Coordinates of C-alpha atoms in Angstrom, one line a residue:
H7 CA 62.0 -25.3 26.5
I8 CA 58.5 -26.9 26.7
T9 CA 59.4 -28.2 30.2
K10 CA 60.3 -24.7 31.3
V11 CA 57.1 -23.3 29.8
L12 CA 55.1 -26.0 31.6
T13 CA 56.8 -25.2 34.9
E14 CA 56.1 -21.4 34.5
L15 CA 52.5 -21.9 33.5
S16 CA 51.7 -24.2 36.4
H17 CA 53.6 -22.1 39.0
S18 CA 54.5 -25.4 40.7
N19 CA 50.8 -26.0 41.4
L20 CA 50.0 -29.8 41.3
Y21 CA 46.5 -29.4 39.8
L22 CA 47.5 -27.0 37.1
T23 CA 50.5 -29.2 36.2
L24 CA 48.2 -32.2 35.8
L25 CA 45.7 -30.3 33.8
I26 CA 48.3 -28.8 31.4
T27 CA 50.0 -32.2 31.1
M28 CA 46.7 -33.8 30.2
L29 CA 46.0 -31.2 27.5
M30 CA 49.5 -31.6 26.1
C31 CA 49.2 -35.4 25.9
L32 CA 45.8 -35.2 24.2
V33 CA 46.8 -32.5 21.7
L34 CA 50.4 -33.5 20.9
G35 CA 49.4 -37.2 20.8
M36 CA 46.7 -36.8 18.1
G37 CA 47.7 -38.8 15.2
V38 CA 50.9 -40.0 16.9
P39 CA 51.5 -43.6 17.8
T40 CA 51.0 -44.2 21.6
V41 CA 54.6 -45.2 22.2
A42 CA 56.0 -42.1 20.5
N43 CA 53.6 -39.9 22.4
Y44 CA 54.6 -41.5 25.7
I45 CA 58.3 -41.0 25.0
L46 CA 57.7 -37.4 24.0
M47 CA 55.6 -36.7 27.1
T48 CA 58.1 -38.5 29.3
I49 CA 60.9 -36.2 28.2
M50 CA 58.8 -33.0 28.4
T51 CA 56.4 -33.3 31.3
V52 CA 57.3 -36.1 33.7
P53 CA 60.2 -34.2 35.3
T54 CA 57.9 -31.3 36.1
M55 CA 55.2 -33.6 37.5
I56 CA 57.7 -35.3 39.8
S57 CA 59.0 -31.9 40.9
V58 CA 55.5 -31.0 42.2
G59 CA 55.2 -34.2 44.2
V60 CA 53.8 -36.8 41.8
M61 CA 55.1 -40.3 42.3
P62 CA 57.4 -41.3 39.3
L63 CA 55.3 -44.4 38.5
A64 CA 52.1 -42.4 38.6
A65 CA 53.6 -39.6 36.5
H66 CA 54.6 -42.1 33.8
L67 CA 51.2 -43.9 33.8
F68 CA 49.4 -40.5 33.7
C69 CA 51.2 -39.6 30.4
F70 CA 50.9 -43.0 28.9
Y71 CA 47.2 -43.2 29.7
F72 CA 46.4 -39.8 28.2
G73 CA 48.6 -40.7 25.2
I74 CA 46.2 -43.6 24.6
M75 CA 43.1 -41.4 25.1
S76 CA 44.4 -39.0 22.4
E77 CA 43.4 -41.6 19.8
L78 CA 39.8 -41.3 21.0
T79 CA 39.6 -37.6 21.5
P80 CA 38.3 -35.3 18.7
P81 CA 39.1 -33.7 16.4
V82 CA 41.5 -36.4 15.1
A83 CA 40.2 -39.4 17.1
I84 CA 41.7 -42.1 14.9
T85 CA 39.9 -45.0 16.6
S86 CA 36.6 -43.2 16.3
Y87 CA 37.3 -42.5 12.7
T88 CA 38.1 -46.2 12.1
A89 CA 35.0 -47.3 13.9
A90 CA 32.7 -44.9 12.0
A91 CA 34.2 -46.1 8.7
I92 CA 33.5 -49.8 9.6
A93 CA 30.0 -49.1 10.8
G94 CA 29.2 -46.7 8.0
A95 CA 28.2 -44.1 10.6
P96 CA 29.0 -40.3 10.5
F97 CA 32.3 -39.4 12.2
W98 CA 31.4 -36.6 14.6
P99 CA 28.4 -38.4 16.3
T100 CA 30.6 -41.5 16.6
A101 CA 33.5 -39.5 18.1
F102 CA 31.3 -37.6 20.7
N103 CA 29.5 -40.8 21.7
A104 CA 32.9 -42.6 22.1
V105 CA 34.1 -39.8 24.4
R106 CA 30.9 -39.9 26.4
L107 CA 31.0 -43.7 26.9
A108 CA 34.7 -43.6 27.7
A109 CA 34.5 -40.5 30.0
V110 CA 35.6 -42.4 33.0
A111 CA 38.9 -43.1 31.3
Y112 CA 39.7 -39.4 31.6
I113 CA 39.4 -39.7 35.4
V114 CA 41.5 -42.9 35.9
P115 CA 44.9 -41.2 35.4
Y116 CA 44.0 -38.7 38.2
I117 CA 43.1 -41.6 40.4
F118 CA 46.7 -43.0 39.9
V119 CA 48.1 -39.7 41.1
F120 CA 45.9 -39.1 44.1
N121 CA 45.5 -42.7 45.2
T122 CA 48.8 -44.4 44.6
S123 CA 47.7 -47.5 46.5
L124 CA 45.8 -48.5 43.3
L125 CA 49.1 -48.9 41.5
L126 CA 49.8 -52.0 43.6
G127 CA 53.3 -52.7 44.7
T128 CA 53.9 -49.1 45.9
E129 CA 52.4 -49.9 49.4
P130 CA 52.0 -53.0 51.6
F131 CA 49.3 -55.3 50.2
T132 CA 46.7 -54.9 53.0
M133 CA 42.9 -55.2 53.2
G134 CA 42.7 -51.4 52.9
V135 CA 44.5 -51.6 49.5
I136 CA 42.2 -54.4 48.4
W137 CA 39.1 -52.5 49.5
G138 CA 40.4 -49.4 47.7
V139 CA 40.9 -51.3 44.4
I140 CA 37.4 -52.8 44.7
T141 CA 35.6 -49.6 45.4
A142 CA 37.5 -47.7 42.7
A143 CA 36.6 -50.4 40.2
F144 CA 32.9 -50.4 41.1
G145 CA 33.0 -46.6 41.1
S146 CA 34.5 -46.5 37.6
C147 CA 31.9 -49.0 36.3
S148 CA 29.1 -47.0 37.9
F149 CA 30.4 -43.8 36.3
A150 CA 30.4 -45.6 32.9
I151 CA 26.8 -46.7 33.5
G152 CA 25.8 -43.2 34.2
M153 CA 27.3 -42.0 31.0
A154 CA 25.7 -44.8 29.0
G155 CA 22.4 -44.0 30.7
F156 CA 20.9 -47.5 30.9
I157 CA 20.7 -50.4 33.4
R158 CA 17.4 -52.2 33.3
R159 CA 15.6 -49.3 31.6
K160 CA 16.6 -46.0 30.2
M161 CA 17.8 -43.7 33.0
F162 CA 16.3 -40.3 33.8
L163 CA 18.7 -37.4 33.7
I164 CA 18.6 -37.0 37.5
E165 CA 19.5 -40.7 37.8
R166 CA 22.4 -40.4 35.5
F167 CA 23.7 -37.3 37.3
A168 CA 23.2 -38.9 40.7
I169 CA 25.0 -42.2 39.9
C170 CA 28.0 -40.3 38.4
I171 CA 28.3 -38.2 41.6
F172 CA 28.0 -41.3 43.8
A173 CA 30.5 -43.1 41.6
I174 CA 33.1 -40.3 42.2
F175 CA 32.4 -40.7 45.9
M176 CA 33.4 -44.4 45.6
I177 CA 36.6 -43.5 43.7
V178 CA 37.7 -41.1 46.5
P179 CA 39.8 -43.2 48.9
T180 CA 38.1 -42.7 52.3
V181 CA 35.7 -44.9 54.3
L182 CA 33.1 -42.1 54.5
T183 CA 33.0 -41.4 50.8
D184 CA 33.0 -45.1 50.0
A185 CA 29.9 -45.6 52.2
I186 CA 28.1 -42.7 50.7
G187 CA 28.9 -43.8 47.2
I188 CA 27.9 -47.4 47.7
A189 CA 24.6 -46.4 49.3
G190 CA 23.8 -43.9 46.6
V191 CA 24.7 -46.2 43.7
A192 CA 22.6 -49.0 45.3
F193 CA 19.6 -46.7 45.6
V194 CA 19.8 -45.6 42.0
V195 CA 20.1 -49.2 40.8
A196 CA 17.2 -50.2 43.1
M197 CA 15.1 -47.5 41.4
Q198 CA 15.6 -49.3 38.1
W199 CA 13.5 -52.2 39.4
I200 CA 11.0 -50.2 41.5
Y201 CA 10.1 -47.6 38.9
K202 CA 10.0 -49.3 35.5
K203 CA 8.8 -46.6 33.2
N204 CA 11.1 -45.1 30.6
P205 CA 11.5 -41.3 30.2
K206 CA 9.1 -39.6 27.9
N207 CA 10.0 -39.5 24.2
Y208 CA 12.4 -42.5 24.6
I209 CA 12.1 -44.9 21.7
P210 CA 13.5 -48.4 22.6
P211 CA 15.8 -49.9 20.0
V212 CA 14.0 -52.4 17.7
K213 CA 15.1 -56.0 18.0
P214 CA 16.2 -57.7 14.8
K215 CA 13.2 -60.1 14.9
E216 CA 10.8 -57.2 15.4
A217 CA 12.4 -55.3 12.5
A218 CA 11.9 -58.3 10.2

């Protein structure tokens, strides 16, 4: 019945199907072991994803990946709850910071769907595939840097926004977007060395020796 509801809600639209599947994996997977969540989602959502044109391997990885991310996503966020307990930190700030720092992980499953060459083994192993893997990896790292907001110094808001946009350009599998993304990320990184002042009201963390 849930598979039928998913099909009716998405109207055989690929983007709606992926969005609804993501939400189902995150919501139904909260507090559920990853393997159990994957099996549940495989039964309910994978057939619908395949019917709208998603490669079977990409469909399974999409569900499995978001099943893992459900453990990080509030309001349950078991891993964040555990980390907060170990660190003696409040739960909600810990959970939201975890989502912010791991934001790129919510994009990776979509990359599997729209750029199946990254799955390796689904297409001939050519230089194009190798280049796609490299740019996607650097794009993911650049996006994570933007969410963290620090390279050599604290990043300004415009720098963080810019590097995230250019990172997405690197993830998109075309030569033009890769070139734009690489140039943009390189420019933002270079600004970290050229302009060395931190944003106003930023208080650098105190090193242990200074605190003593």
